[in-house]
Short mmCIF file of C-alpha atoms in Angstrom, two decimals:
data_model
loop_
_atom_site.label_atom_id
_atom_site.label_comp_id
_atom_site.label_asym_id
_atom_site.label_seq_id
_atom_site.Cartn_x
_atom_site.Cartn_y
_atom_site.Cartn_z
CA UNK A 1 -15.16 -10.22 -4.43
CA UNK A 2 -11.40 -9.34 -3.25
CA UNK A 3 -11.73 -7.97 0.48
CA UNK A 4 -9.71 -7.86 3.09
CA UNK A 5 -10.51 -7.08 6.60
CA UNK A 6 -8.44 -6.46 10.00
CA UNK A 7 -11.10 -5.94 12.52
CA UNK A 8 -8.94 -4.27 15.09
CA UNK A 9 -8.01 -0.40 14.00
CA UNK A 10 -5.75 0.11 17.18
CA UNK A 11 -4.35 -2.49 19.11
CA UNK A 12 -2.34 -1.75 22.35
CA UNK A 13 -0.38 -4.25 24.46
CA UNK A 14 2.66 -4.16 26.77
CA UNK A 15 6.20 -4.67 26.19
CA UNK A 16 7.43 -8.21 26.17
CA UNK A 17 3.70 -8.96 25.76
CA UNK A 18 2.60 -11.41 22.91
CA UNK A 19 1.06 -9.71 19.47
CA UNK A 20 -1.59 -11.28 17.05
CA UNK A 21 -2.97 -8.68 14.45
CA UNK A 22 -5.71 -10.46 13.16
CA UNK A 23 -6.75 -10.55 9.07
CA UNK A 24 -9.26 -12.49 7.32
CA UNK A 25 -9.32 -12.62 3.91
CA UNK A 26 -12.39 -13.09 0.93
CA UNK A 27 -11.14 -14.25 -2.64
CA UNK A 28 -12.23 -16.95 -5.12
CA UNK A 29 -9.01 -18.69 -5.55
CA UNK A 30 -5.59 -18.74 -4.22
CA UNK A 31 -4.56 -15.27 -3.40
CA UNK A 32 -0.93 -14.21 -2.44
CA UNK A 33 -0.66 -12.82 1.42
CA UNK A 34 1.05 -10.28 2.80
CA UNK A 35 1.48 -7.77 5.49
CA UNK A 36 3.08 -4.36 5.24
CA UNK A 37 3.85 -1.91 8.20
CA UNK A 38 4.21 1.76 7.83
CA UNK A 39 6.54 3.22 10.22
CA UNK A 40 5.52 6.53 11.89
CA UNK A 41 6.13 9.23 8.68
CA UNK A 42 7.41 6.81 6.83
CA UNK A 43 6.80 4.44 3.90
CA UNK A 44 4.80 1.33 3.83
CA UNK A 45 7.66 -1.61 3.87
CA UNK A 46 7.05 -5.09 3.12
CA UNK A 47 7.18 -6.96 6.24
CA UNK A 48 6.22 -10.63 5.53
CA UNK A 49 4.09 -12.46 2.74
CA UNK A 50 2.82 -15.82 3.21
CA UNK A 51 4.90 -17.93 0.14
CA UNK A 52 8.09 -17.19 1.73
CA UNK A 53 7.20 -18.21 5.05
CA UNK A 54 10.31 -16.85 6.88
CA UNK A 55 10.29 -14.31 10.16
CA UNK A 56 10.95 -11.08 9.72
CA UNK A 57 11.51 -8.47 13.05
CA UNK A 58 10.02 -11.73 14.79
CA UNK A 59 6.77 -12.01 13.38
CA UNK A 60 5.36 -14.70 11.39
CA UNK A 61 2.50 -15.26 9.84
CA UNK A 62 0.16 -18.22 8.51
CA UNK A 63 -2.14 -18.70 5.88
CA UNK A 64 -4.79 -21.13 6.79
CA UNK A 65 -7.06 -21.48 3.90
CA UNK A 66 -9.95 -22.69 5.89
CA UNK A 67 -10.13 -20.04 8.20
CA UNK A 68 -9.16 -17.67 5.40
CA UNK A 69 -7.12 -15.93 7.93
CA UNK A 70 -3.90 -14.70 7.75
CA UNK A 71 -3.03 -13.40 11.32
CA UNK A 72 0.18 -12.02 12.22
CA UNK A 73 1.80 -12.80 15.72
CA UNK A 74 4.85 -11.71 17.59
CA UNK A 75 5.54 -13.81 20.99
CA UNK A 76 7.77 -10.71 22.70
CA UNK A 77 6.47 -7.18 21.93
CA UNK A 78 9.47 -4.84 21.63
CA UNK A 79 8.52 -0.72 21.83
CA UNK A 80 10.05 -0.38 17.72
CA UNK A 81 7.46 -2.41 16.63
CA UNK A 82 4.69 0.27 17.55
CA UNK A 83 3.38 1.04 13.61
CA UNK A 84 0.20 0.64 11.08
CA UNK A 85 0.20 -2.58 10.06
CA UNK A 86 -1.65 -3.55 6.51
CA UNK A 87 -2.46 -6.79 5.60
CA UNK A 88 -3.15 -7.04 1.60
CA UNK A 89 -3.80 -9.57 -0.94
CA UNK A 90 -3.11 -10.21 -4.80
CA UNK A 91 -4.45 -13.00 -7.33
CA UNK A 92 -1.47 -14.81 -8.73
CA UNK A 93 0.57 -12.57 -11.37
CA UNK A 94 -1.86 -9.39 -11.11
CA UNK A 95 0.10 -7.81 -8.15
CA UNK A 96 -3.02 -5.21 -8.01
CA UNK A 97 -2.63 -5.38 -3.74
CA UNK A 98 -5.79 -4.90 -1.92
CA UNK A 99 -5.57 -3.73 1.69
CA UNK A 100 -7.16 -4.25 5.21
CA UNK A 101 -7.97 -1.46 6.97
CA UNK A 102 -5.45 -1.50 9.08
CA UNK A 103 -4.19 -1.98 12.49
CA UNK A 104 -2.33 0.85 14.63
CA UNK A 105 -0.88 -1.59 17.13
CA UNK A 106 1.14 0.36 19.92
CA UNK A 107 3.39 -0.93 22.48
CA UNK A 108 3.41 0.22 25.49
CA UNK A 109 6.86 0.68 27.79
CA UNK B 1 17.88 -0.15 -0.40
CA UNK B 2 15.90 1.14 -3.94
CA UNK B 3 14.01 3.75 -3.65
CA UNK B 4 11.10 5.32 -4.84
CA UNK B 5 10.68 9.12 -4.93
CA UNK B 6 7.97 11.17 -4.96
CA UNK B 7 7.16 14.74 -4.98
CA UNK B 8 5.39 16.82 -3.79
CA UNK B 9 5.78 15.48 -0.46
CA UNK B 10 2.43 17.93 0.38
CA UNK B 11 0.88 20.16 -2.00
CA UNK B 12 -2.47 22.20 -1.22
CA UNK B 13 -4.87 23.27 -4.12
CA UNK B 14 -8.05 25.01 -4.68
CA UNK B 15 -10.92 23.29 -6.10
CA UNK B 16 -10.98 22.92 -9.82
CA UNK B 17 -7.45 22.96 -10.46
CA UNK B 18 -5.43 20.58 -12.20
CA UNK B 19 -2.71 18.61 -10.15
CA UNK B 20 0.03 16.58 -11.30
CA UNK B 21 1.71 14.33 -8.84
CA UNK B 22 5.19 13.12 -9.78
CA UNK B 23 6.90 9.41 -9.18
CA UNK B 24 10.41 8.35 -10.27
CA UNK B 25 10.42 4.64 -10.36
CA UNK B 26 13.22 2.13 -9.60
CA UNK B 27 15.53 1.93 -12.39
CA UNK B 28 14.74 -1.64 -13.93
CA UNK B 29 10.84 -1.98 -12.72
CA UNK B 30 8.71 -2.27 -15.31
CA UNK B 31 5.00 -2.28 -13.43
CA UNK B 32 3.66 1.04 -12.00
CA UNK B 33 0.93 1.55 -9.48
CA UNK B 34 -1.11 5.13 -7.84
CA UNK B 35 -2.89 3.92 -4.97
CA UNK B 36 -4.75 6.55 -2.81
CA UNK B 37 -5.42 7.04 0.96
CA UNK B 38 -8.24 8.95 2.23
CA UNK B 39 -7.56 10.24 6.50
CA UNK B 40 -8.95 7.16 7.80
CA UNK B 41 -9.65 4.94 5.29
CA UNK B 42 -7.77 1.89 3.86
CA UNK B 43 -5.50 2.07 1.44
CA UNK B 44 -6.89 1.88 -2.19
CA UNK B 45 -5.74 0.95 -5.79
CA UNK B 46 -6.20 3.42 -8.67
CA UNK B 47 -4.11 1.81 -11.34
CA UNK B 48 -1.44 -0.02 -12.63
CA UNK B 49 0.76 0.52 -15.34
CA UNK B 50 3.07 -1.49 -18.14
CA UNK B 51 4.30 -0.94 -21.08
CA UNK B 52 3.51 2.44 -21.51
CA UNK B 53 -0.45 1.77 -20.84
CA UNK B 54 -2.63 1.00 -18.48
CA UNK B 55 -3.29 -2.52 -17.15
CA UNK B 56 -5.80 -2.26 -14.62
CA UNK B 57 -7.92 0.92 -13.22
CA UNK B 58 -10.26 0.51 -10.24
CA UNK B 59 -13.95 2.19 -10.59
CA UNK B 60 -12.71 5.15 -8.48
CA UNK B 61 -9.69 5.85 -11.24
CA UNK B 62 -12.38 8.09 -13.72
CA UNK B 63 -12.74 10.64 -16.48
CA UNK B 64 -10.97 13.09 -14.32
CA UNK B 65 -7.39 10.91 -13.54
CA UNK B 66 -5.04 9.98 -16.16
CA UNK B 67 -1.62 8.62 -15.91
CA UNK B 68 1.95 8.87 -18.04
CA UNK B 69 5.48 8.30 -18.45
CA UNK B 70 6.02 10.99 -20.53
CA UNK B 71 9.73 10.99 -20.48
CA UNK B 72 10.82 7.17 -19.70
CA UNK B 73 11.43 8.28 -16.09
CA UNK B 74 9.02 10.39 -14.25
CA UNK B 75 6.02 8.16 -13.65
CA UNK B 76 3.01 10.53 -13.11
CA UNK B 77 -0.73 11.50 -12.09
CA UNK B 78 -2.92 14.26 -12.93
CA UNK B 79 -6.34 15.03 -11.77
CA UNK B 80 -7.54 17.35 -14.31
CA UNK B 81 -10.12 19.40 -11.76
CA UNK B 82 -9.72 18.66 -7.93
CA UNK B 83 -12.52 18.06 -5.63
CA UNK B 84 -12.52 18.10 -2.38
CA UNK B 85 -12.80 14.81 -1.76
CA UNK B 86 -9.56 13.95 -3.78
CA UNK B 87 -8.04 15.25 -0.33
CA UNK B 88 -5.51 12.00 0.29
CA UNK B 89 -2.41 10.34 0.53
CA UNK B 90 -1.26 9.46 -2.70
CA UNK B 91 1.43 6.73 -3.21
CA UNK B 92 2.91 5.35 -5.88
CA UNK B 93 4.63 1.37 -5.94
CA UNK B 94 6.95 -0.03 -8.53
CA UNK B 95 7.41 -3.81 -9.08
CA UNK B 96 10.07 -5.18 -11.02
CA UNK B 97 7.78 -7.45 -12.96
CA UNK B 98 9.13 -10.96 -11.37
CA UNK B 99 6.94 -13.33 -9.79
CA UNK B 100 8.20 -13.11 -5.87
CA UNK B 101 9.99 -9.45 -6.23
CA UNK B 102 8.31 -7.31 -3.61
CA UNK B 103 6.31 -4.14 -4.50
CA UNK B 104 8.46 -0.67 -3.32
CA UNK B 105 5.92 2.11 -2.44
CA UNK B 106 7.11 5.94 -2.40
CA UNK B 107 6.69 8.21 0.95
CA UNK B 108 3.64 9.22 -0.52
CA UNK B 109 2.55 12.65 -1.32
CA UNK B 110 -0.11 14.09 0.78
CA UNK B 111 -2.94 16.21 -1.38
CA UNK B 112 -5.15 18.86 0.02
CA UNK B 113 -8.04 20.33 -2.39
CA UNK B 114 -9.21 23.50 -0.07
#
């Protein structure tokens, strides 16, 4: 089964304060990662996936495969990055995304 | 940036009436998606589309939800009798069909069934 879970639904921390958003992933195979972040009232935006392995905003995220985890971290908090953060998965080619939960992290001044 | 639009932005409806939910895609995508949130909950898939059918529908996409391109632009939904617990955010993604394109989503459009 496809699942996807991010066991934190709100996560605060301080500004300048380090960020991991945790997600752990279940699928038989090699699944594509990513995470997506909605912006208060607005649309969920790509933020990162795991093939291109580049930082976006300052976050980065890895895949480790034994873990099956795919957490997202930030070393230096900054207040814009206070969002709802998904983190989704697709098999190879199907592009059908299925979500986490999500994660309202909020940074506090 | 591309865009995709979608409107309503927020429509409310009684119980038992049809609604049709409206999603212009980026020009040269080829792959459309409804996916639903419920106040709350994650966000869920309800189906793709390609080439003018559907690929892929998830268990909750039934009898009652259909989907069309009636016109080569407007991608759309309709729930042919509203319950209340179609209540959701409904947003719609387009993908231009290559391997390593990212998926757009719309704004969503917020349903109420009263």
């Amino acid at each position: 089964a496809q699942r996807v879970t991010q066991p934190e639904k709100l996560l605060s921390v301080f500004k300048g304060a380090p960020v991991e958003l945790k997600c752990n992933y279940s699928y038989s195979g090699s699944p594509e990662l990513f995470w997506y972040v909605q912006y208060s009232r607005q649309r969920l935006q790509l933020l990162l996936r795991h093939i291109s392995r580049e930082s976006i905003k300052g976050f980065t995220a890895d895949l480790n495969k034994g873990e099956t985890s795919f957490h997202l971290k930030k070393p230096f908090a900054q207040e814009e990055d206070s969002a709802m953060y998904y983190c989704a998965l697709s098999g190879p080619g199907a592009q059908k995304l299925v979500f986490g939960q999500g994660t309202r992290l909020t940074i506090n001044p | 940036e591309p865009e995709v639009t979608q409107t309503p932005s927020h429509q409310v409806t009684q119980m038992g009436q049809e609604v049709i939910l409206r999603c212009v895609p980026i020009s040269n995508h080829l792959y459309f998606y409804w996916y639903r949130q419920i106040l709350g909950q994650k966000v869920e898939f309800l189906v793709s589309f390609y080439n003018n059918e559907i690929s892929e529908k998830s268990e909750i996409f039934d009898d009652q939800f259909s989907v069309e391109r009636p016109d080569g632009s407007n991608f759309t939904l309709k729930i042919r009798s509203t319950k209340l617990e179609d209540s959701a955010m409904y947003f719609c993604a387009t993908w231009e069909g290559i391997s390593g394109n990212t998926i757009y989503f719309g704004e969503g459009s917020w349903l109420t069934v009263v």
